[in-house]
Short mmCIF file of N, CA and C and ligand atoms in Angstrom, two decimals:
data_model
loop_
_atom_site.label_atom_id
_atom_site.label_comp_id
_atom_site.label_asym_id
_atom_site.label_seq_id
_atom_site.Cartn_x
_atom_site.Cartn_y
_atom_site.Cartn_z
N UNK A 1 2.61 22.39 7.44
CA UNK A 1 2.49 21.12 8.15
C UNK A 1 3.00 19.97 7.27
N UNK A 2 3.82 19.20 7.69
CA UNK A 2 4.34 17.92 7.26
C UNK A 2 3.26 16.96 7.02
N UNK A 3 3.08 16.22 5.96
CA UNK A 3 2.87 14.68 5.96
C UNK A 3 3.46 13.72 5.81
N UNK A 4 3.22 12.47 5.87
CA UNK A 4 3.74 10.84 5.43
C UNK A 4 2.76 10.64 5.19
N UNK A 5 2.20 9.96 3.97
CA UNK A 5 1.24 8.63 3.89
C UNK A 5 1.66 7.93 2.65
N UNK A 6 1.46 7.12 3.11
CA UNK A 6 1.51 5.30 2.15
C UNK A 6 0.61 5.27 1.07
N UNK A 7 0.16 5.39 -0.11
CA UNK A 7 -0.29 5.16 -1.24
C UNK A 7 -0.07 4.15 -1.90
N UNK A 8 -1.03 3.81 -2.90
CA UNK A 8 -0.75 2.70 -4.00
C UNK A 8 -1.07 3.51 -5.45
N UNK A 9 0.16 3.68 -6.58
CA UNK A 9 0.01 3.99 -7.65
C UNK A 9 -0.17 3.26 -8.43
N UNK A 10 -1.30 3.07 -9.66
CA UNK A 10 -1.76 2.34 -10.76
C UNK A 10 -1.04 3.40 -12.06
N UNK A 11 -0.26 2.57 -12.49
CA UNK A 11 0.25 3.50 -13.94
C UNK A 11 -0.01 2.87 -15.29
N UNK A 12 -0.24 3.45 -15.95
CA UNK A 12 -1.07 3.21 -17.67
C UNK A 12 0.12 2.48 -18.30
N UNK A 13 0.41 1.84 -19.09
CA UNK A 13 1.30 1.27 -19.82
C UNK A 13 2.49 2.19 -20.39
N UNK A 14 1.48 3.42 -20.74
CA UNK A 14 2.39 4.33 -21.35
C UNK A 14 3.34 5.34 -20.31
N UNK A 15 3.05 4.93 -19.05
CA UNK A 15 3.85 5.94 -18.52
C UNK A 15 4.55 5.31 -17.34
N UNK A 16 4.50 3.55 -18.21
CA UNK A 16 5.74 2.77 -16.73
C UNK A 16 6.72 3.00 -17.14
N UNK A 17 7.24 3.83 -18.36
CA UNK A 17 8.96 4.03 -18.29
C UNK A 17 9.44 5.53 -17.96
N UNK A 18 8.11 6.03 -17.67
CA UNK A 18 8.80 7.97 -17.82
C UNK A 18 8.99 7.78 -15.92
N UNK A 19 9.76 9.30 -15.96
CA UNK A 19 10.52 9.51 -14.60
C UNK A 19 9.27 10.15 -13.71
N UNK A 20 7.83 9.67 -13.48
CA UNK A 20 7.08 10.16 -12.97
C UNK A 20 7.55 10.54 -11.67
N UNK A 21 8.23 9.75 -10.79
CA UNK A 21 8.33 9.94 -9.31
C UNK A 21 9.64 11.08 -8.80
N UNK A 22 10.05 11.10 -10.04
CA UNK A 22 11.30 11.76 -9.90
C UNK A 22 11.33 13.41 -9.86
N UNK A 23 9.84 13.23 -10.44
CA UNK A 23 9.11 15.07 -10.39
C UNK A 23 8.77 15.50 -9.39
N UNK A 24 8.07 14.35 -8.39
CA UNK A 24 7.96 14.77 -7.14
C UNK A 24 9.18 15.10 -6.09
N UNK A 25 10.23 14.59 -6.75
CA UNK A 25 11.03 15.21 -5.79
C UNK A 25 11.46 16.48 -6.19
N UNK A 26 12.06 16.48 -7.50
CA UNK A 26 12.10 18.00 -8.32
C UNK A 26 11.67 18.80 -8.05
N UNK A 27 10.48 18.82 -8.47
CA UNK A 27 9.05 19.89 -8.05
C UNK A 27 8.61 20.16 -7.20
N UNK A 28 8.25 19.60 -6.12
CA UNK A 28 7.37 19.53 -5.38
C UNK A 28 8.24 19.29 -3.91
N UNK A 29 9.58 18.39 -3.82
CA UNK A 29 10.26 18.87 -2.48
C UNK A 29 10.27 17.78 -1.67
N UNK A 30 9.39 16.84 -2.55
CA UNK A 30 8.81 15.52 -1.37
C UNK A 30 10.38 14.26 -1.39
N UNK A 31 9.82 13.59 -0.31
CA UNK A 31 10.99 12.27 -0.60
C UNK A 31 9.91 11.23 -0.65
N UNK A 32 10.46 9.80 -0.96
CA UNK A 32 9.44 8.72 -0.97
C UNK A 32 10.15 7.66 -0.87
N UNK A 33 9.21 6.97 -0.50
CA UNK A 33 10.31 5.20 -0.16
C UNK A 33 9.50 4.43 -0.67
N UNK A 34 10.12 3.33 -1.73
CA UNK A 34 9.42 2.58 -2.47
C UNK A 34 9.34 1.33 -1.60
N UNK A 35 8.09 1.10 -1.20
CA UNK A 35 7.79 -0.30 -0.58
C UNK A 35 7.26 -1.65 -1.33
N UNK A 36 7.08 -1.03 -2.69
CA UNK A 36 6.60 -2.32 -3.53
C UNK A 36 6.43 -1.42 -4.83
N UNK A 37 7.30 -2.40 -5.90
CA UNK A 37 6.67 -2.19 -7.48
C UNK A 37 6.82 -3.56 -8.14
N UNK A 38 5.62 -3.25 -9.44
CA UNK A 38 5.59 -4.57 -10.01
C UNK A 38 5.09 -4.17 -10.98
N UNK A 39 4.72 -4.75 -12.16
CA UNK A 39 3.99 -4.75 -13.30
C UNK A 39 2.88 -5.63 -13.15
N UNK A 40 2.01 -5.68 -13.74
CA UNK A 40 0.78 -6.79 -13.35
C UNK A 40 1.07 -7.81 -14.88
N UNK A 41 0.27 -8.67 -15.40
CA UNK A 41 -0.08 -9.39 -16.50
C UNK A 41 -0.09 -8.45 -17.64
N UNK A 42 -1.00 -7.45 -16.78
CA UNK A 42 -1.73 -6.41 -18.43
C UNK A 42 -0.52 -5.20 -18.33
N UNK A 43 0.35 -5.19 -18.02
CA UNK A 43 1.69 -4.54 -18.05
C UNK A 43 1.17 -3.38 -17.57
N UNK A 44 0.24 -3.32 -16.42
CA UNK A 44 0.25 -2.08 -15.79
C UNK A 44 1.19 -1.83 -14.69
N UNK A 45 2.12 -0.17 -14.70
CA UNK A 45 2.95 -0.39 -13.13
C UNK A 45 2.30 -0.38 -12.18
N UNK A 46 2.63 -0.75 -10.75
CA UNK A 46 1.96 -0.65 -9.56
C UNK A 46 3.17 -0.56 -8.67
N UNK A 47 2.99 0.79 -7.74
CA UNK A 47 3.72 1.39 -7.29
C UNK A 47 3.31 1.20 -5.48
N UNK A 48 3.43 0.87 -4.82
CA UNK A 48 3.23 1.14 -3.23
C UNK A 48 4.80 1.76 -2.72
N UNK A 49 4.19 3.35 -2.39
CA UNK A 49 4.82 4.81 -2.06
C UNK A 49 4.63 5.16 -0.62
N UNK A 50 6.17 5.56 0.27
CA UNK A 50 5.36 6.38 1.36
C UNK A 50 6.06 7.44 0.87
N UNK A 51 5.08 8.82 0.94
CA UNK A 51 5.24 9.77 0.73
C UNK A 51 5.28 10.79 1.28
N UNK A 52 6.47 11.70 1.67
CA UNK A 52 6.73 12.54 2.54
C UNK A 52 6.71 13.92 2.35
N UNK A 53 6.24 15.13 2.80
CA UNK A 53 6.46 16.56 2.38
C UNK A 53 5.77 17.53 3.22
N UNK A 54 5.34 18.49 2.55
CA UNK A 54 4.82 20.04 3.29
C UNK A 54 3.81 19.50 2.75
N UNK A 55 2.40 19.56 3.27
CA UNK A 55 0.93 19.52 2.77
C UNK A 55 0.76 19.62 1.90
N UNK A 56 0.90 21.39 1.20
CA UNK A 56 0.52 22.00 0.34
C UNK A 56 1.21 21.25 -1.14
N UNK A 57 2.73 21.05 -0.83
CA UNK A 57 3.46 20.37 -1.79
C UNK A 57 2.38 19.07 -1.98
N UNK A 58 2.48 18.20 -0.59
CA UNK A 58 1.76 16.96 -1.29
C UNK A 58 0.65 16.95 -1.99
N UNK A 59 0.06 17.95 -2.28
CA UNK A 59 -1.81 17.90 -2.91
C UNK A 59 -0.57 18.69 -4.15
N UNK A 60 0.01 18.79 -4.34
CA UNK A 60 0.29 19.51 -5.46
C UNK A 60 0.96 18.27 -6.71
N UNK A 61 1.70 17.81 -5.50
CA UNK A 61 2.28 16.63 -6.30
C UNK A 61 1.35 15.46 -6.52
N UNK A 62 0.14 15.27 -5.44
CA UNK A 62 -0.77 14.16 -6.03
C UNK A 62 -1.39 14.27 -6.74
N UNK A 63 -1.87 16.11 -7.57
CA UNK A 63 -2.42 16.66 -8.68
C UNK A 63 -1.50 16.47 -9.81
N UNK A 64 -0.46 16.55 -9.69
CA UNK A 64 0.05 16.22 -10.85
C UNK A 64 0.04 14.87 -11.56
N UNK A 65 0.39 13.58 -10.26
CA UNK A 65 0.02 12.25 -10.52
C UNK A 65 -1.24 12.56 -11.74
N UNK A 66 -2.13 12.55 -10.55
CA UNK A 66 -3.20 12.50 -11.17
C UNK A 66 -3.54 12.97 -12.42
N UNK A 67 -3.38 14.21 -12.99
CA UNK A 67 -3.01 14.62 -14.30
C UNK A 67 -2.49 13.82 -15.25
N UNK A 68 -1.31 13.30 -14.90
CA UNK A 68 -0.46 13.03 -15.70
C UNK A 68 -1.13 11.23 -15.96
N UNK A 69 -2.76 10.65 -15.84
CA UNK A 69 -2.61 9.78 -15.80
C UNK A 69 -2.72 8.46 -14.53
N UNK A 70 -1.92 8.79 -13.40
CA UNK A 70 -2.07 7.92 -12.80
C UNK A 70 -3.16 7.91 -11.35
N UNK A 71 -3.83 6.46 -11.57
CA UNK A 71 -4.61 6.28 -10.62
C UNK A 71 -4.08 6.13 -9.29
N UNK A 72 -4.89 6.92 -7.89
CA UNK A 72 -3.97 6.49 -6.99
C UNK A 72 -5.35 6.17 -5.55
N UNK A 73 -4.48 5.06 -4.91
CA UNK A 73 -5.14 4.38 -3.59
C UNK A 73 -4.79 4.61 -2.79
N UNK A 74 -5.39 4.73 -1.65
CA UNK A 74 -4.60 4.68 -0.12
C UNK A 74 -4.60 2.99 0.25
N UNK A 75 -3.63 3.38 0.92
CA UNK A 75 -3.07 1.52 0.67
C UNK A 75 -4.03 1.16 2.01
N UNK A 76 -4.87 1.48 2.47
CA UNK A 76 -4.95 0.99 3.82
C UNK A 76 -6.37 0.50 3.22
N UNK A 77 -7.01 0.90 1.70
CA UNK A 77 -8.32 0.23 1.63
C UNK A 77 -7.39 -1.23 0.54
N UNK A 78 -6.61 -1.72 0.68
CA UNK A 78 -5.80 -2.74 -0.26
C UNK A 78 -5.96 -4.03 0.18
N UNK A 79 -5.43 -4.17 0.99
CA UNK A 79 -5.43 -5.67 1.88
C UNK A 79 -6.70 -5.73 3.34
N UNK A 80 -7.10 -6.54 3.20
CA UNK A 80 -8.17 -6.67 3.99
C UNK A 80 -8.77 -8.18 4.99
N UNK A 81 -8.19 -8.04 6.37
CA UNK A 81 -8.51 -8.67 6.92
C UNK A 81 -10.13 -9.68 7.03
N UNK A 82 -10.79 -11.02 6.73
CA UNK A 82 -11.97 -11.41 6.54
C UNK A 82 -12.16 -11.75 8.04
N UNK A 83 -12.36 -11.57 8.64
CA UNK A 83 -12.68 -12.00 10.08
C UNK A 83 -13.72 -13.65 10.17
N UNK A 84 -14.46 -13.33 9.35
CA UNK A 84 -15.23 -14.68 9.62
C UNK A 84 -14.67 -15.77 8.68
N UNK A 85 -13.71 -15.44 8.17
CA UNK A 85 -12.69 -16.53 7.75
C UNK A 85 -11.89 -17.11 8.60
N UNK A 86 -10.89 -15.84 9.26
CA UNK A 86 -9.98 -16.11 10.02
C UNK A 86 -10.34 -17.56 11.21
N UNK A 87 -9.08 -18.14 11.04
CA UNK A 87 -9.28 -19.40 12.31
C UNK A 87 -8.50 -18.65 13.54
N UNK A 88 -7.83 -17.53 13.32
CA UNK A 88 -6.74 -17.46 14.52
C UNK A 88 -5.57 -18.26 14.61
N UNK A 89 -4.82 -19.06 13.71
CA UNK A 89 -4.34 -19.93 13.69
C UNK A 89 -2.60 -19.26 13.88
N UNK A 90 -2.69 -17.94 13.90
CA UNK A 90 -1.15 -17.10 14.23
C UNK A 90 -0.26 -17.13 13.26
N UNK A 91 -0.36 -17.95 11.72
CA UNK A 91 0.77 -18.45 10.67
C UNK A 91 0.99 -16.56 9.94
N UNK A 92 0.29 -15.97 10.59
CA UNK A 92 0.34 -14.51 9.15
C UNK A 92 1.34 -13.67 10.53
N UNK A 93 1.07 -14.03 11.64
CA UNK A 93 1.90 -12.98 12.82
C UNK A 93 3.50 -13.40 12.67
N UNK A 94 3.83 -14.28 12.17
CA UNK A 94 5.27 -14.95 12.12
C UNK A 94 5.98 -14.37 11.08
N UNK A 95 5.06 -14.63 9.57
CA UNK A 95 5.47 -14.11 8.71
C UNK A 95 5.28 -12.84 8.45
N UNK A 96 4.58 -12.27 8.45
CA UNK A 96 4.48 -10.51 8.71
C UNK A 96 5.74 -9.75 8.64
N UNK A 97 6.11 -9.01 7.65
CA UNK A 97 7.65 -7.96 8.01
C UNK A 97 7.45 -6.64 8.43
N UNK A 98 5.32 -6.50 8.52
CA UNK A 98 5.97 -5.22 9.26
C UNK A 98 5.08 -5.08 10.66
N UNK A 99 4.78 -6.68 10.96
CA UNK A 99 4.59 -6.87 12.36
C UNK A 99 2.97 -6.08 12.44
N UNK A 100 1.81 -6.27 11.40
CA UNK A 100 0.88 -5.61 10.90
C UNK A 100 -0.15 -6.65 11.94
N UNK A 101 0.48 -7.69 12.48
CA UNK A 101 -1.10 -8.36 13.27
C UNK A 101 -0.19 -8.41 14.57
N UNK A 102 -1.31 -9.00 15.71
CA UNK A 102 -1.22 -8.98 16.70
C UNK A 102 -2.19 -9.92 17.61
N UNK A 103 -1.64 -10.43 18.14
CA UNK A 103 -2.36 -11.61 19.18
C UNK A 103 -2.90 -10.90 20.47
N UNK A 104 -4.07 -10.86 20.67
CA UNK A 104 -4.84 -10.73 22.00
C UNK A 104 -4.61 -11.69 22.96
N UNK A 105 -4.11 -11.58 23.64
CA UNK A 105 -3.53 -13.10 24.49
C UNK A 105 -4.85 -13.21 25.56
N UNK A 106 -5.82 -12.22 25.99
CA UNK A 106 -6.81 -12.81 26.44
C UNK A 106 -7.65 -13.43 25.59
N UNK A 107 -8.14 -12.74 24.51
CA UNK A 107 -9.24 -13.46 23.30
C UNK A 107 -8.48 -14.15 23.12
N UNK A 108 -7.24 -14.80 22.87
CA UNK A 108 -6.43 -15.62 21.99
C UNK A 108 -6.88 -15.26 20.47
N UNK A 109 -7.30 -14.47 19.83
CA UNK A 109 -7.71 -13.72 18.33
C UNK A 109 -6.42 -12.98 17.80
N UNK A 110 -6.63 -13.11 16.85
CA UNK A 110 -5.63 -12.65 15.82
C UNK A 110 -6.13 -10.97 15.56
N UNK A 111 -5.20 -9.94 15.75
CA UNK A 111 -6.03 -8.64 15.17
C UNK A 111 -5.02 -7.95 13.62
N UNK A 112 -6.02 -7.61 12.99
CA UNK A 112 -5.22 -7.17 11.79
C UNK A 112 -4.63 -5.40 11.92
N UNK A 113 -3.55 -4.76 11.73
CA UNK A 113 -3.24 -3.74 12.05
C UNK A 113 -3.02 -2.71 10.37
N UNK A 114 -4.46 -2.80 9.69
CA UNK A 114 -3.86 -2.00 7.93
C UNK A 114 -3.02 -0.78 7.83
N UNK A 115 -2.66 -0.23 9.44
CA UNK A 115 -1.72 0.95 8.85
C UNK A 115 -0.44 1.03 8.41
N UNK A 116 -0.27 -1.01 9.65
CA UNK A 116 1.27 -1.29 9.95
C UNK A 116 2.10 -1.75 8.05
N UNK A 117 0.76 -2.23 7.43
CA UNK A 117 0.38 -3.10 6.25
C UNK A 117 1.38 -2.35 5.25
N UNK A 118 2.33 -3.11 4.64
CA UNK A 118 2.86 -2.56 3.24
C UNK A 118 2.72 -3.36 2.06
N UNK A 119 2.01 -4.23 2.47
CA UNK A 119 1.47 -4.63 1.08
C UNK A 119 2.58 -5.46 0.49
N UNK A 120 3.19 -6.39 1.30
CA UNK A 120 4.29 -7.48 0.64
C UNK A 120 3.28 -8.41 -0.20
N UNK A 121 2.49 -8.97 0.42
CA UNK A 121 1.68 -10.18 0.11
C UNK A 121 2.27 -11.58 0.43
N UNK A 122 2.49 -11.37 1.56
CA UNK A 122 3.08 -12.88 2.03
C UNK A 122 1.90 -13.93 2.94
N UNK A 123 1.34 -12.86 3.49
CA UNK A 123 0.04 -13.26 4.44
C UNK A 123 -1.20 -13.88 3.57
N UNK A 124 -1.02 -13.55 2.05
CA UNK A 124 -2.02 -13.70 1.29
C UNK A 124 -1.54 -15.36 1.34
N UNK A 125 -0.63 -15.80 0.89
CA UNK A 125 -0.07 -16.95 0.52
C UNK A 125 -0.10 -17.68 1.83
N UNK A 126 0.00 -17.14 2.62
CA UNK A 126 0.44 -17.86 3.87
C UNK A 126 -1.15 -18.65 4.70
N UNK A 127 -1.91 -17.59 4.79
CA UNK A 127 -3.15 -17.90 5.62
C UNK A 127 -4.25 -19.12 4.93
N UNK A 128 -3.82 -20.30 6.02
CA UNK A 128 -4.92 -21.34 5.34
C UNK A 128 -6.08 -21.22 5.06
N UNK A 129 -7.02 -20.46 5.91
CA UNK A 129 -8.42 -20.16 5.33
C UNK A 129 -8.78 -18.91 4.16
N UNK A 130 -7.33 -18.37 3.89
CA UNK A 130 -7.30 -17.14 2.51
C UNK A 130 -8.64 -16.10 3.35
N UNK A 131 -8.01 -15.53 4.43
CA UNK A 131 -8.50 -15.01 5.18
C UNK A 131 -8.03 -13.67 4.80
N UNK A 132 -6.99 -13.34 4.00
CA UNK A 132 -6.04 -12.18 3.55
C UNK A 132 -6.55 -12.03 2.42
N UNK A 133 -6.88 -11.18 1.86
CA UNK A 133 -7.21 -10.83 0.53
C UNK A 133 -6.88 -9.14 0.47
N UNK A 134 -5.97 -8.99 -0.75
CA UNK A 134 -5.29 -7.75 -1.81
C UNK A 134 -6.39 -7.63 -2.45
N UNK A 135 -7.00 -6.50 -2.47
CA UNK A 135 -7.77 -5.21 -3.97
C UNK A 135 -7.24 -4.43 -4.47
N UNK A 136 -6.45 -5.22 -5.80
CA UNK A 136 -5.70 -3.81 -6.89
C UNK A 136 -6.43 -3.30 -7.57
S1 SF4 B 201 -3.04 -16.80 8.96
FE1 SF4 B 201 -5.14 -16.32 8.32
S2 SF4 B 201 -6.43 -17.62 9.62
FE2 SF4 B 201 -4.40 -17.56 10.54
S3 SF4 B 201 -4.56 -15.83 12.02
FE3 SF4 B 201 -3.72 -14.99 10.12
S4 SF4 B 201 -5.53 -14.22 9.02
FE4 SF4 B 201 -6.27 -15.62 10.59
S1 SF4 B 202 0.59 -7.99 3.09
FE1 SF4 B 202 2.61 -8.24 4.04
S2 SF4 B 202 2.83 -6.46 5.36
FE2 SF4 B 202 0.67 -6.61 4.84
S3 SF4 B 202 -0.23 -7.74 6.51
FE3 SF4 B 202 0.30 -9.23 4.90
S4 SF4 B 202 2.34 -9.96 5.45
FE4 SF4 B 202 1.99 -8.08 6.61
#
């Protein structure tokens, strides 16, 4: 059986220059699409991955991550809609690139969609009541 899922990788200092991702394709058979990398302050990498393969491959290749060091998230516990913040005010549905909210046109409410979510961080910046909040 096939998967896809979206992850967030935390990498140690010592292993933001080795070819970690490049094993998974080697080894393990998978493909991946990089939707976000960065380094933080404390020069940790941070990787947001969708990751594609045979099941068995993917637990094989997320064992190795893991081995080798790196911490890993499902991106969907990352960004997090506050509801009793939110005004509804629509400024995060405009800017959005992957079209992750959605307007109830009867409630007139804003709904947050975390699967659509890749974790740009534009909505963070954008929403006047900082109704958007990222957990790295
Ligand atoms: S920008 Fe913020 S306050 Fe406005 S709808 Fe989006 S989450 Fe709610
Ligand atoms: S972080 Fe980016 S992709 Fe995710 S909801 Fe906000 S604007 Fe959309």
């Amino acid at each position: 059986m096939a998967v896809s899922k979206r992850i967030v990788l935390h990498f140690p200092r010592r292993l933001v220059e080795q070819p970690v991702i490049c094993r998974l394709v080697k080894d393990y058979d998978l493909e991946f699409n990089i939707l976000k990398a960065s380094i933080t302050p404390e020069e940790e990498g941070l990787l947001v991955l969708e990751l594609k393969g045979a099941q068995k491959e993917y637990d094989k290749g997320i064992n190795f991550l893991l081995k080798s060091g790196i911490k890993i998230q499902s991106l969907s516990q990352d960004v997090t809609h506050n509801e009793e913040r939110c005004t509804h005010c629509g400024a995060c549905i405009t800017i959005c690139p992957a079209d992750a909210f959605e307007l109830d046109i009867q409630t007139r409410r804003v709904k947050f969609n975390n699967e659509k979510c890749v974790v740009c961080g534009l909505c963070i910046k954008a929403c006047p009541p900082r109704a958007m909040e990222v957990h790295f």
